[in-house]
Tab-separated table of C-alpha atoms in Angstrom:
chain	number	residue	atom	x	y	z
V	328	MET	CA	119.517	95.941	63.865
V	329	GLU	CA	116.196	95.043	62.282
V	330	LYS	CA	113.606	97.792	61.899
V	331	ILE	CA	111.117	97.994	64.757
V	332	LYS	CA	107.431	97.885	63.793
V	333	LEU	CA	105.698	101.091	64.798
V	334	MET	CA	102.054	101.907	65.355
V	335	SER	CA	101.971	105.672	65.452
V	336	HIS	CA	99.066	107.646	66.668
V	337	LEU	CA	97.549	110.814	65.214
V	338	VAL	CA	94.524	112.869	66.145
V	339	ALA	CA	92.517	113.292	62.929
V	340	GLY	CA	92.422	116.918	61.853
V	341	TYR	CA	95.013	118.148	64.384
V	342	PRO	CA	96.108	120.901	64.150
V	343	THR	CA	94.550	121.339	60.697
V	344	ASP	CA	93.458	118.915	57.978
V	345	GLU	CA	96.499	119.830	55.903
V	346	LEU	CA	99.047	119.535	58.722
V	347	SER	CA	97.653	116.278	60.045
V	348	PHE	CA	98.157	114.867	56.546
V	349	THR	CA	101.734	116.210	56.572
V	350	ALA	CA	102.291	114.514	59.915
V	351	ALA	CA	100.906	111.227	58.570
V	352	LYS	CA	103.253	111.430	55.583
V	353	ALA	CA	106.184	112.094	57.912
V	354	LEU	CA	105.241	109.067	60.010
V	355	VAL	CA	104.985	106.825	56.954
V	356	ASP	CA	108.283	108.135	55.546
V	357	GLY	CA	109.824	107.655	58.994
V	358	GLY	CA	108.923	103.976	58.918
V	359	ALA	CA	105.530	103.711	60.613
V	360	ASP	CA	103.782	100.465	59.692
V	361	ILE	CA	100.415	101.326	61.159
V	362	LEU	CA	98.652	104.644	61.531
V	363	GLU	CA	96.383	104.721	64.563
V	364	ILE	CA	93.972	107.530	63.801
V	365	GLN	CA	92.035	108.930	66.731
V	366	LEU	CA	88.630	110.435	66.019
V	367	PRO	CA	88.397	113.330	68.464
V	368	PHE	CA	85.809	112.908	71.222
V	369	SER	CA	84.498	115.514	73.637
V	370	ASP	CA	85.305	113.464	76.766
V	371	PRO	CA	88.420	111.353	76.112
V	372	SER	CA	88.703	109.608	79.490
V	373	ALA	CA	91.875	107.628	78.728
V	374	ASP	CA	93.912	110.497	77.318
V	375	GLY	CA	96.315	112.884	79.005
V	376	PRO	CA	96.452	116.654	78.504
V	377	ALA	CA	98.340	116.569	75.145
V	378	ILE	CA	95.808	114.449	73.268
V	379	GLN	CA	92.850	115.840	75.177
V	380	SER	CA	93.604	119.415	74.203
V	381	ALA	CA	94.306	118.376	70.601
V	382	CYS	CA	90.833	116.776	70.484
V	383	THR	CA	89.165	119.830	71.982
V	384	GLN	CA	90.890	122.060	69.460
V	385	VAL	CA	89.749	119.964	66.485
V	386	LEU	CA	86.179	119.657	67.763
V	387	SER	CA	85.949	123.416	68.251
V	388	ARG	CA	86.035	123.689	64.440
V	389	GLY	CA	82.827	121.650	64.273
V	390	TYR	CA	84.704	118.506	63.215
V	391	LYS	CA	82.393	115.542	62.572
V	392	THR	CA	82.853	111.787	62.415
V	393	SER	CA	82.393	112.064	58.645
V	394	ASP	CA	85.365	114.486	58.464
V	395	GLY	CA	87.527	111.996	60.364
V	396	LEU	CA	86.512	109.146	58.070
V	397	ALA	CA	87.205	111.288	54.995
V	398	PHE	CA	90.685	111.986	56.390
V	399	ILE	CA	91.255	108.254	56.903
V	400	LYS	CA	90.106	107.547	53.344
V	401	LYS	CA	92.597	110.065	52.029
V	402	LEU	CA	95.392	108.440	54.041
V	403	HIS	CA	94.378	105.002	52.780
V	404	GLU	CA	94.451	106.196	49.162
V	405	ASN	CA	97.828	107.884	49.547
V	406	PHE	CA	99.516	105.177	51.629
V	407	PRO	CA	97.852	101.890	50.636
V	408	GLN	CA	100.766	99.881	52.058
V	409	VAL	CA	100.122	101.184	55.572
V	410	LYS	CA	97.484	99.668	57.881
V	411	ILE	CA	95.044	102.084	59.405
V	412	TYR	CA	93.503	101.468	62.820
V	413	LEU	CA	90.773	103.714	64.139
V	414	MET	CA	90.942	104.698	67.787
V	415	SER	CA	88.062	106.427	69.516
V	416	TYR	CA	85.545	106.125	72.311
V	417	ALA	CA	82.365	104.106	72.726
V	418	SER	CA	80.073	107.095	72.364
V	419	LEU	CA	81.107	107.777	68.762
V	420	VAL	CA	80.700	104.105	67.845
V	421	TYR	CA	77.523	103.335	69.772
V	422	THR	CA	75.479	106.475	69.077
V	423	PRO	CA	75.189	106.046	65.286
V	424	GLY	CA	74.936	102.242	65.770
V	425	VAL	CA	77.925	99.914	66.119
V	426	ASP	CA	77.258	98.071	62.867
V	427	ASP	CA	76.758	101.255	60.863
V	428	PHE	CA	79.884	102.826	62.307
V	429	CYS	CA	81.963	99.729	61.486
V	430	ARG	CA	80.624	99.636	57.939
V	431	ARG	CA	81.588	103.266	57.345
V	432	ALA	CA	85.012	102.780	58.944
V	433	SER	CA	85.795	99.779	56.773
V	434	GLN	CA	84.693	101.647	53.651
V	435	ALA	CA	87.170	104.384	54.562
V	436	GLY	CA	90.006	101.857	54.717
V	437	VAL	CA	90.163	101.024	58.413
V	438	THR	CA	91.304	97.466	59.201
V	439	GLY	CA	91.285	97.571	62.998
V	440	MET	CA	89.313	99.284	65.759
V	441	ILE	CA	90.660	100.347	69.150
V	442	ILE	CA	87.830	101.480	71.439
V	443	PRO	CA	89.155	101.439	75.018
V	444	ASP	CA	85.805	101.956	76.728
V	445	LEU	CA	84.148	99.023	74.955
V	446	PRO	CA	85.862	96.239	76.890
V	447	PHE	CA	86.174	92.806	75.253
V	448	ASP	CA	83.606	91.216	77.560
V	449	CYS	CA	81.038	94.002	77.164
V	450	ASP	CA	81.578	95.227	73.618
V	451	GLU	CA	78.057	96.005	72.323
V	452	GLY	CA	78.682	93.789	69.309
V	453	LEU	CA	81.895	95.515	68.209
V	454	THR	CA	83.867	92.302	67.656
V	455	SER	CA	81.187	90.705	65.492
V	456	SER	CA	80.585	93.875	63.471
V	457	CYS	CA	84.335	94.193	62.897
V	458	LYS	CA	84.450	90.605	61.622
V	459	LYS	CA	81.488	91.224	59.363
V	460	TYR	CA	83.356	94.049	57.614
V	461	GLY	CA	86.758	92.365	57.563
V	462	MET	CA	88.310	94.352	60.396
V	463	ASP	CA	89.874	93.406	63.725
V	464	ASN	CA	88.554	94.582	67.047
V	465	ILE	CA	91.766	95.241	68.968
V	466	PRO	CA	90.863	95.186	72.662
V	467	VAL	CA	92.920	96.966	75.274
V	468	ALA	CA	94.697	95.104	78.081
V	469	SER	CA	95.905	97.022	81.095
V	470	PRO	CA	98.130	96.029	84.046
V	471	SER	CA	95.339	96.907	86.479
V	472	MET	CA	93.080	94.160	85.094
V	473	ALA	CA	92.348	91.270	87.437
V	474	GLU	CA	94.438	88.188	86.700
V	475	ASP	CA	91.518	85.951	85.675
V	476	ARG	CA	90.038	88.604	83.407
V	477	LEU	CA	93.376	89.162	81.713
V	478	THR	CA	93.674	85.402	81.162
V	479	LYS	CA	90.161	85.359	79.718
V	480	LEU	CA	91.065	88.175	77.317
V	481	ALA	CA	94.296	86.454	76.277
V	482	GLU	CA	92.351	83.290	75.453
V	483	CYS	CA	89.537	84.944	73.499
V	484	GLY	CA	91.227	84.393	70.156
V	485	PHE	CA	91.749	88.019	69.123
V	486	ASN	CA	94.295	88.479	66.328
V	487	TYR	CA	95.737	91.499	68.091
V	488	ILE	CA	95.633	92.981	71.580
V	489	TYR	CA	96.632	96.518	72.486
V	490	ALA	CA	98.641	96.332	75.708
V	491	SER	CA	98.761	99.551	77.637
V	492	LEU	CA	101.992	99.164	79.542
V	493	ARG	CA	100.910	101.272	82.414
V	494	THR	CA	97.648	102.119	84.118
V	495	GLY	CA	96.300	105.598	83.728
V	496	ILE	CA	96.306	108.072	80.927
V	497	THR	CA	98.345	108.564	77.779
V	498	GLY	CA	101.386	110.761	77.598
V	499	THR	CA	103.430	110.210	80.726
V	500	GLU	CA	106.755	108.374	80.688
V	501	THR	CA	106.764	104.588	81.040
V	502	LYS	CA	109.717	102.603	82.334
V	503	ILE	CA	110.234	99.301	80.543
V	504	ASP	CA	111.185	96.793	83.225
V	505	GLN	CA	110.775	93.079	83.968
V	506	GLY	CA	107.221	93.750	85.195
V	507	THR	CA	106.377	95.193	81.780
V	508	LEU	CA	107.786	92.192	79.962
V	509	ASP	CA	105.957	89.757	82.285
V	510	PHE	CA	102.714	91.594	81.619
V	511	LEU	CA	103.278	91.429	77.836
V	512	ALA	CA	103.911	87.692	78.097
V	513	LYS	CA	100.600	87.210	79.901
V	514	VAL	CA	98.698	89.254	77.300
V	515	GLY	CA	100.176	87.189	74.474
V	516	LYS	CA	99.763	83.820	76.173
V	517	GLY	CA	96.739	82.811	74.100
V	518	GLY	CA	98.501	83.444	70.778
V	519	SER	CA	97.290	87.004	70.061
V	520	LYS	CA	99.860	89.366	68.609
V	521	VAL	CA	100.494	92.180	71.064
V	522	TYR	CA	101.063	95.855	70.403
V	523	GLY	CA	102.611	97.634	73.360
V	524	GLY	CA	102.564	101.295	74.227
V	525	PHE	CA	101.596	104.140	76.581
V	526	GLY	CA	104.320	106.620	77.381
V	527	ILE	CA	106.781	105.553	74.670
V	528	SER	CA	108.791	108.550	73.527
V	529	ASN	CA	112.337	107.469	72.647
V	530	GLY	CA	114.361	104.902	70.737
V	531	GLU	CA	115.761	103.329	73.866
V	532	GLN	CA	112.265	102.413	75.073
V	533	SER	CA	111.199	101.050	71.691
V	534	LYS	CA	114.353	98.948	71.511
V	535	ALA	CA	113.701	97.531	75.003
V	536	LEU	CA	110.190	96.576	73.949
V	537	ALA	CA	110.796	95.422	70.386
V	538	SER	CA	111.445	91.726	70.931
V	539	SER	CA	108.392	91.308	73.190
V	540	VAL	CA	105.778	92.880	70.932
V	541	GLU	CA	104.376	92.746	67.412
V	542	GLY	CA	104.774	96.504	67.267
V	543	VAL	CA	105.546	99.478	69.444
V	544	ILE	CA	102.833	102.115	69.928
V	545	ALA	CA	103.671	105.794	70.274
V	546	GLY	CA	101.153	108.602	70.485
V	547	SER	CA	101.510	111.583	72.772
V	548	VAL	CA	105.135	112.116	71.733
V	549	PHE	CA	103.960	112.857	68.187
V	550	VAL	CA	101.031	114.975	69.291
V	551	ARG	CA	103.450	117.133	71.280
V	552	LEU	CA	105.871	117.435	68.345
V	553	ILE	CA	103.011	118.360	66.035
V	554	GLY	CA	101.724	120.946	68.503
V	555	ALA	CA	105.184	122.464	68.923
V	556	ASN	CA	105.756	122.735	65.150
V	557	CYS	CA	102.285	123.654	63.923
V	558	ALA	CA	103.416	127.037	62.614
V	559	ASP	CA	105.945	125.547	60.193
V	560	LYS	CA	104.989	122.702	57.869
V	561	ASP	CA	108.563	121.737	56.944
V	562	ALA	CA	109.755	121.760	60.548
V	563	LEU	CA	106.746	119.654	61.513
V	564	TYR	CA	107.521	117.107	58.787
V	565	LYS	CA	111.173	116.897	59.779
V	566	ALA	CA	110.546	116.617	63.523
V	567	VAL	CA	107.862	113.943	63.180
V	568	ARG	CA	109.822	111.949	60.628
V	569	ALA	CA	112.985	112.074	62.753
V	570	LYS	CA	111.102	110.845	65.816
V	571	ALA	CA	109.502	108.003	63.833
V	572	GLU	CA	112.961	107.034	62.542
V	573	GLU	CA	114.320	107.078	66.077
V	574	LEU	CA	111.528	104.802	67.314
V	575	THR	CA	111.778	102.379	64.374
V	576	HIS	CA	115.606	102.518	64.395
V	577	LEU	CA	115.617	103.284	60.689
V	578	ARG	CA	118.584	105.586	61.001
X	1399	VAL	CA	83.246	113.511	86.143
X	1400	ASN	CA	85.814	113.044	83.444
X	1401	GLU	CA	88.663	114.438	85.551
X	1402	ALA	CA	87.769	112.253	88.533
X	1403	MET	CA	87.762	109.145	86.337
X	1404	ARG	CA	91.038	110.161	84.741
X	1405	ASP	CA	92.769	110.591	88.075
X	1406	TRP	CA	91.421	107.301	89.316
X	1407	ALA	CA	92.570	105.539	86.151
X	1408	ALA	CA	96.058	106.987	86.643
X	1409	ASN	CA	96.354	106.038	90.321
X	1410	PRO	CA	94.360	102.856	90.886
X	1411	ASP	CA	96.733	101.530	93.542
X	1412	THR	CA	96.467	104.488	95.880
X	1413	THR	CA	93.041	105.964	95.172
X	1414	HIS	CA	89.468	104.779	94.964
X	1415	TYR	CA	86.591	106.003	92.867
X	1416	VAL	CA	84.056	107.720	95.115
X	1417	LEU	CA	82.276	109.947	92.641
X	1418	GLY	CA	79.429	111.724	94.397
X	1419	SER	CA	76.710	110.597	92.058
X	1420	ALA	CA	74.951	107.393	91.070
X	1421	LEU	CA	77.025	107.131	87.901
X	1422	GLY	CA	79.891	105.284	86.316
X	1423	PRO	CA	80.561	101.590	85.846
X	1424	ALA	CA	78.911	98.875	87.941
X	1425	PRO	CA	78.778	98.512	90.904
X	1426	PHE	CA	79.210	102.225	91.677
X	1427	PRO	CA	75.671	103.406	90.848
X	1428	ASP	CA	74.264	100.684	93.131
X	1429	MET	CA	76.675	101.592	95.922
X	1430	VAL	CA	75.778	105.279	95.764
X	1431	ARG	CA	72.047	104.458	95.761
X	1432	GLU	CA	72.508	102.206	98.783
X	1433	PHE	CA	74.417	104.843	100.750
X	1434	GLN	CA	72.004	107.600	99.789
X	1435	SER	CA	68.971	105.472	100.651
X	1436	VAL	CA	69.266	106.439	104.335
X	1437	ILE	CA	67.172	109.480	103.465
X	1438	GLY	CA	64.483	107.396	101.737
X	1439	LYS	CA	64.321	104.960	104.643
X	1440	GLU	CA	63.975	107.804	107.132
X	1441	VAL	CA	61.217	109.373	105.038
X	1442	LYS	CA	59.348	106.079	104.870
X	1443	LYS	CA	59.566	105.607	108.631
X	1444	GLN	CA	58.518	109.139	109.525
X	1445	ALA	CA	55.682	109.193	106.988
X	1446	ALA	CA	54.297	105.969	108.512
X	1447	GLU	CA	54.630	107.332	112.067
X	1448	ARG	CA	52.695	110.425	111.099
X	1449	LYS	CA	50.183	108.423	109.069
X	1450	LEU	CA	50.714	110.680	106.058
X	1451	ASP	CA	48.840	109.910	102.876
X	1452	VAL	CA	51.734	110.548	100.546
X	1453	GLU	CA	50.786	111.365	96.965
X	1454	ALA	CA	54.277	112.038	95.639
X	1455	LEU	CA	57.956	112.228	96.433
X	1456	ILE	CA	59.750	114.928	94.490
X	1457	ALA	CA	63.509	115.251	94.033
X	1458	CYS	CA	65.765	117.179	91.721
X	1459	CYS	CA	67.838	115.058	89.381
X	1460	GLY	CA	71.263	115.719	87.905
X	1461	GLY	CA	73.444	112.626	87.998
X	1462	GLY	CA	70.789	111.503	90.415
X	1463	SER	CA	72.304	110.497	93.762
X	1464	ASN	CA	69.795	112.340	95.931
X	1465	SER	CA	66.792	111.249	93.910
X	1466	ILE	CA	67.673	107.558	93.593
X	1467	GLY	CA	68.459	107.341	97.334
X	1468	PHE	CA	65.265	109.189	98.247
X	1469	PHE	CA	63.167	106.973	95.967
X	1470	ALA	CA	64.963	103.687	96.679
X	1471	PRO	CA	62.675	102.212	99.370
X	1472	PHE	CA	59.589	103.040	97.277
X	1473	ILE	CA	60.669	101.792	93.847
X	1474	ASP	CA	59.196	98.320	94.231
X	1475	GLN	CA	55.770	99.525	95.332
X	1476	ALA	CA	53.085	101.068	93.114
X	1477	SER	CA	52.745	104.306	95.104
X	1478	PRO	CA	53.533	107.068	95.927
X	1479	ARG	CA	54.312	108.818	92.659
X	1480	LEU	CA	58.046	109.391	92.279
X	1481	ILE	CA	58.836	112.607	90.436
X	1482	ALA	CA	62.331	113.594	89.308
X	1483	VAL	CA	62.924	117.162	88.187
X	1484	GLU	CA	65.679	117.938	85.673
X	1485	ALA	CA	67.263	121.284	84.957
X	1486	GLY	CA	65.199	123.103	82.350
X	1487	GLY	CA	67.869	125.823	82.187
X	1488	ILE	CA	66.786	128.760	80.083
X	1489	GLY	CA	64.634	126.838	77.625
X	1490	PRO	CA	64.113	123.787	75.430
X	1491	GLY	CA	66.850	124.525	72.875
X	1492	VAL	CA	69.943	122.335	72.474
X	1493	GLY	CA	72.596	123.519	74.952
X	1494	GLU	CA	70.072	125.508	76.968
X	1495	ASN	CA	69.273	122.897	79.630
X	1496	ALA	CA	70.334	119.596	81.162
X	1497	ALA	CA	67.183	117.595	80.404
X	1498	ARG	CA	68.429	114.088	79.639
X	1499	MET	CA	65.003	112.463	79.937
X	1500	THR	CA	62.643	115.208	78.863
X	1501	GLY	CA	64.901	117.167	76.494
X	1502	ASN	CA	64.999	116.991	72.733
X	1503	ALA	CA	68.704	116.156	72.357
X	1504	SER	CA	68.476	113.076	74.538
X	1505	ARG	CA	69.888	109.770	73.287
X	1506	ASP	CA	70.954	106.388	74.571
X	1507	GLY	CA	74.703	106.480	74.926
X	1508	ILE	CA	77.865	105.205	76.563
X	1509	MET	CA	80.145	107.679	78.269
X	1510	HIS	CA	82.163	108.101	81.456
X	1511	GLY	CA	82.084	104.326	81.900
X	1512	TYR	CA	78.338	103.705	81.828
X	1513	LYS	CA	75.374	103.279	79.519
X	1514	SER	CA	72.369	105.526	80.020
X	1515	ARG	CA	70.584	108.559	78.559
X	1516	PHE	CA	72.821	111.463	77.565
X	1517	LEU	CA	72.651	114.789	75.817
X	1518	LEU	CA	74.611	114.019	72.652
X	1519	ASP	CA	74.801	115.184	69.085
X	1520	GLU	CA	74.177	112.729	66.244
X	1521	ASP	CA	77.858	111.664	66.209
X	1522	GLY	CA	77.864	110.950	69.956
X	1523	GLN	CA	79.750	114.042	71.109
X	1524	ALA	CA	78.653	115.397	74.500
X	1525	LEU	CA	76.597	118.553	74.158
X	1526	GLN	CA	76.960	121.665	76.254
X	1527	THR	CA	74.532	121.802	79.148
X	1528	ARG	CA	73.180	124.771	81.021
X	1529	SER	CA	71.615	125.255	84.418
X	1530	ILE	CA	71.690	127.854	87.161
X	1531	SER	CA	72.545	124.998	89.526
X	1532	ALA	CA	76.000	123.465	89.165
X	1533	GLY	CA	74.778	120.142	90.583
X	1534	LEU	CA	72.262	119.570	87.779
X	1535	ASP	CA	74.492	120.852	84.987
X	1536	TYR	CA	75.638	117.473	83.621
X	1537	CYS	CA	75.016	115.672	80.332
X	1538	GLY	CA	74.324	112.195	81.769
X	1539	ILE	CA	72.021	110.571	84.308
X	1540	GLY	CA	72.403	107.509	86.539
X	1541	PRO	CA	71.487	104.366	84.571
X	1542	GLN	CA	68.886	103.063	87.035
X	1543	LEU	CA	67.051	106.392	86.967
X	1544	ALA	CA	67.023	106.352	83.165
X	1545	SER	CA	65.664	102.821	83.194
X	1546	LEU	CA	62.939	103.624	85.760
X	1547	GLY	CA	62.060	106.695	83.722
X	1548	LYS	CA	61.607	104.529	80.673
X	1549	SER	CA	59.467	102.001	82.562
X	1550	GLY	CA	57.352	104.846	83.925
X	1551	ARG	CA	57.905	104.166	87.641
X	1552	ILE	CA	59.689	107.509	87.920
X	1553	GLU	CA	58.035	110.478	86.225
X	1554	PHE	CA	60.447	113.006	84.800
X	1555	THR	CA	59.770	116.677	84.447
X	1556	SER	CA	61.881	119.805	84.407
X	1557	ALA	CA	61.963	123.259	85.942
X	1558	LEU	CA	63.473	126.375	84.383
X	1559	ASP	CA	66.167	128.434	86.117
X	1560	GLN	CA	63.553	131.111	86.688
X	1561	GLU	CA	61.067	128.682	88.248
X	1562	ALA	CA	63.765	127.370	90.587
X	1563	LEU	CA	64.624	130.921	91.665
X	1564	GLU	CA	60.966	131.616	92.362
X	1565	ALA	CA	60.798	128.434	94.423
X	1566	VAL	CA	63.787	129.554	96.507
X	1567	LYS	CA	61.976	132.792	97.241
X	1568	PHE	CA	58.641	131.097	97.926
X	1569	PHE	CA	59.988	128.596	100.439
X	1570	ALA	CA	62.220	131.150	102.156
X	1571	LYS	CA	59.259	133.466	102.629
X	1572	ASN	CA	56.590	130.930	103.549
X	1573	GLU	CA	58.464	128.082	105.195
X	1574	GLY	CA	61.617	129.768	106.443
X	1575	VAL	CA	63.920	127.339	104.626
X	1576	LEU	CA	66.572	128.249	102.113
X	1577	PHE	CA	66.681	125.700	99.294
X	1578	ALA	CA	69.842	125.046	97.307
X	1579	MET	CA	69.330	125.954	93.641
X	1580	GLU	CA	69.353	122.221	92.835
X	1581	SER	CA	66.693	121.256	95.343
X	1582	ALA	CA	64.641	124.313	94.415
X	1583	HIS	CA	63.889	122.545	91.117
X	1584	ALA	CA	62.000	119.947	93.174
X	1585	GLY	CA	60.355	122.770	95.096
X	1586	ALA	CA	59.197	124.330	91.822
X	1587	GLU	CA	57.476	121.095	90.804
X	1588	ALA	CA	55.791	120.871	94.219
X	1589	ILE	CA	54.406	124.382	93.722
X	1590	ARG	CA	52.928	123.231	90.402
X	1591	LEU	CA	51.535	119.966	91.784
X	1592	ALA	CA	50.121	121.059	95.164
X	1593	PRO	CA	47.107	123.044	93.910
X	1594	THR	CA	45.873	119.992	91.986
X	1595	LEU	CA	45.679	117.776	95.104
X	1596	PRO	CA	43.140	117.478	97.926
X	1597	LYS	CA	44.254	119.000	101.212
X	1598	ASP	CA	44.751	115.683	103.031
X	1599	LYS	CA	47.381	114.462	100.551
X	1600	ALA	CA	51.050	114.964	101.310
X	1601	ILE	CA	53.942	115.821	99.015
X	1602	ILE	CA	57.457	115.213	100.289
X	1603	ILE	CA	60.260	117.236	98.701
X	1604	ASN	CA	63.856	116.197	99.119
X	1605	MET	CA	65.672	119.333	100.185
X	1606	SER	CA	68.985	117.809	99.276
X	1607	GLY	CA	71.056	120.927	99.824
X	1608	ARG	CA	71.019	124.315	101.494
X	1609	GLY	CA	71.003	127.573	99.622
X	1610	ASP	CA	73.719	129.259	101.680
X	1611	LYS	CA	76.236	128.142	99.073
X	1612	ASP	CA	74.242	129.916	96.346
X	1613	VAL	CA	74.248	133.472	97.736
X	1614	PHE	CA	76.522	134.622	94.934
X	1615	ILE	CA	73.919	133.411	92.418
X	1616	THR	CA	70.707	134.317	94.223
X	1617	SER	CA	71.617	137.651	95.813
X	1618	PRO	CA	72.252	139.500	92.535
X	1619	VAL	CA	68.813	138.325	91.402
X	1620	PHE	CA	66.820	139.002	94.531
X	1621	ARG	CA	68.539	142.132	95.852
X	1622	HIS	CA	70.648	143.411	93.015
X	1623	ASP	CA	71.423	146.926	94.193
X	1624	ALA	CA	71.912	146.088	97.860
X	1625	TRP	CA	74.195	143.190	96.905
X	1626	LEU	CA	76.283	145.407	94.655
X	1627	GLU	CA	76.603	147.971	97.394
X	1628	PHE	CA	77.618	145.264	99.867
X	1629	LEU	CA	80.299	143.900	97.531
X	1630	HIS	CA	81.724	147.384	96.909
X	1631	ALA	CA	81.833	147.997	100.647
X	1632	GLU	CA	83.574	144.681	101.201
X	1633	ILE	CA	86.209	145.422	98.563
X	1634	GLU	CA	86.778	148.823	100.075
X	1635	ARG	CA	87.102	147.303	103.550
X	1636	LEU	CA	89.589	144.635	102.411
X	1637	GLU	CA	91.669	147.122	100.457
X	1638	SER	CA	91.840	149.505	103.386
X	1639	ASP	CA	92.507	146.705	105.919
X	1640	LYS	CA	89.552	147.777	107.995
X	1641	ASP	CA	88.378	145.439	110.750
X	1642	ILE	CA	85.147	143.554	109.982
X	1643	HIS	CA	83.481	145.201	112.998
X	1644	ASP	CA	83.780	148.544	111.290
X	1645	ALA	CA	82.368	147.310	108.011
X	1646	LYS	CA	79.268	148.684	106.427
X	1647	ILE	CA	76.610	145.989	106.754
X	1648	MET	CA	74.066	145.150	104.100
X	1649	ASN	CA	70.589	145.965	105.368
């Protein structure tokens, strides 16, 4: 079977700068094509307990946006073949100025931005600033969106759309059924490539999704593995790499 | 706020967002203002019946549901003055208050699904807030209030924890009403304003909550020793299974 494209998520700086780099290396070695790096935010409304507590832990060290961007730059320099998308919340993008934030992100090596609380039809200039600096704004589509709004999003001409396969927060199990596949078809109707995720934690799920998406997204599963292995760098590397291999079907 | 939004996002089919403040995405702030405006309409009617010459309406302001509802029927007219009182906490320092309009860490921002004024650091992370009143202890403010504050129709000021406590005492002693700690912030501003006005002018304070709920905060301040003695006696009574009729009563 062909390798499945994987967008794997990491919270920048979690649990430490060193170990989050180890985790990134494990993901890349395990076959991840895209690293989705989350800049920790104080009030992450879309995230479940695993990612939320990881963010709180990182921020308690006084972690700044500049630390997150420095981490991304390091990843970009070490793994130039891997795409880096930045995921965070509107507050961190809007407060310093959308254009300024996008400029700094692109200088760090980011090629796509995922900001779930800046919706495509109310984005404070995110899409145009992304274009200006050669990045993609990757808007989020969710099954709870009204039909006409979803159609509008699908026809906006975005290169990529992030399809959250379930309403709600990150980190709870998602069942891939016909409803999921129908939703993905709607999101991709206008020609955008679609990444699909939310609650993806095993190879069976990624296999069920693979033919309907550009890439499979997995996040909380890695955050939990990282949290469980944060006392042992080698164990962390092995566990994260093995999970990435399972999801990409490299093994 | 965050937890309510999170739960709603996870269960949109079976729950509905009814956050108790004039916050969040449109149209919720407008809905909350409309529902809360019963108090403003009643005030307008009664003030006209009594032929009061109203100089100012004063309300406390956290997220702002009581104040925006109280002010609503008066917003489009030039008078009376509309005064909103924020939590001054223990002082002007960052993290010491919840002064989104009058504080020195206040910025335009986007959080919890709406755009308004927030207490944020330079990256856009929510700052800690502090107030003796739980209801005012929040880093954001309803967007319409922020906008009317900017235009000048609503005047913003703040009252310290200590001033609010003094207002509780003042109104209990002189008017026989027990203000909630939140509403006592409005009372504190009225105490400041009243001496500057002629006797035939009226000030209307929105007593948006009762202070019964605050006895665990106010009693240790107002009657420290008697309160301590009462609590000890209560513990002793509960541990010895004594009937409440035989309890030692605070005098």
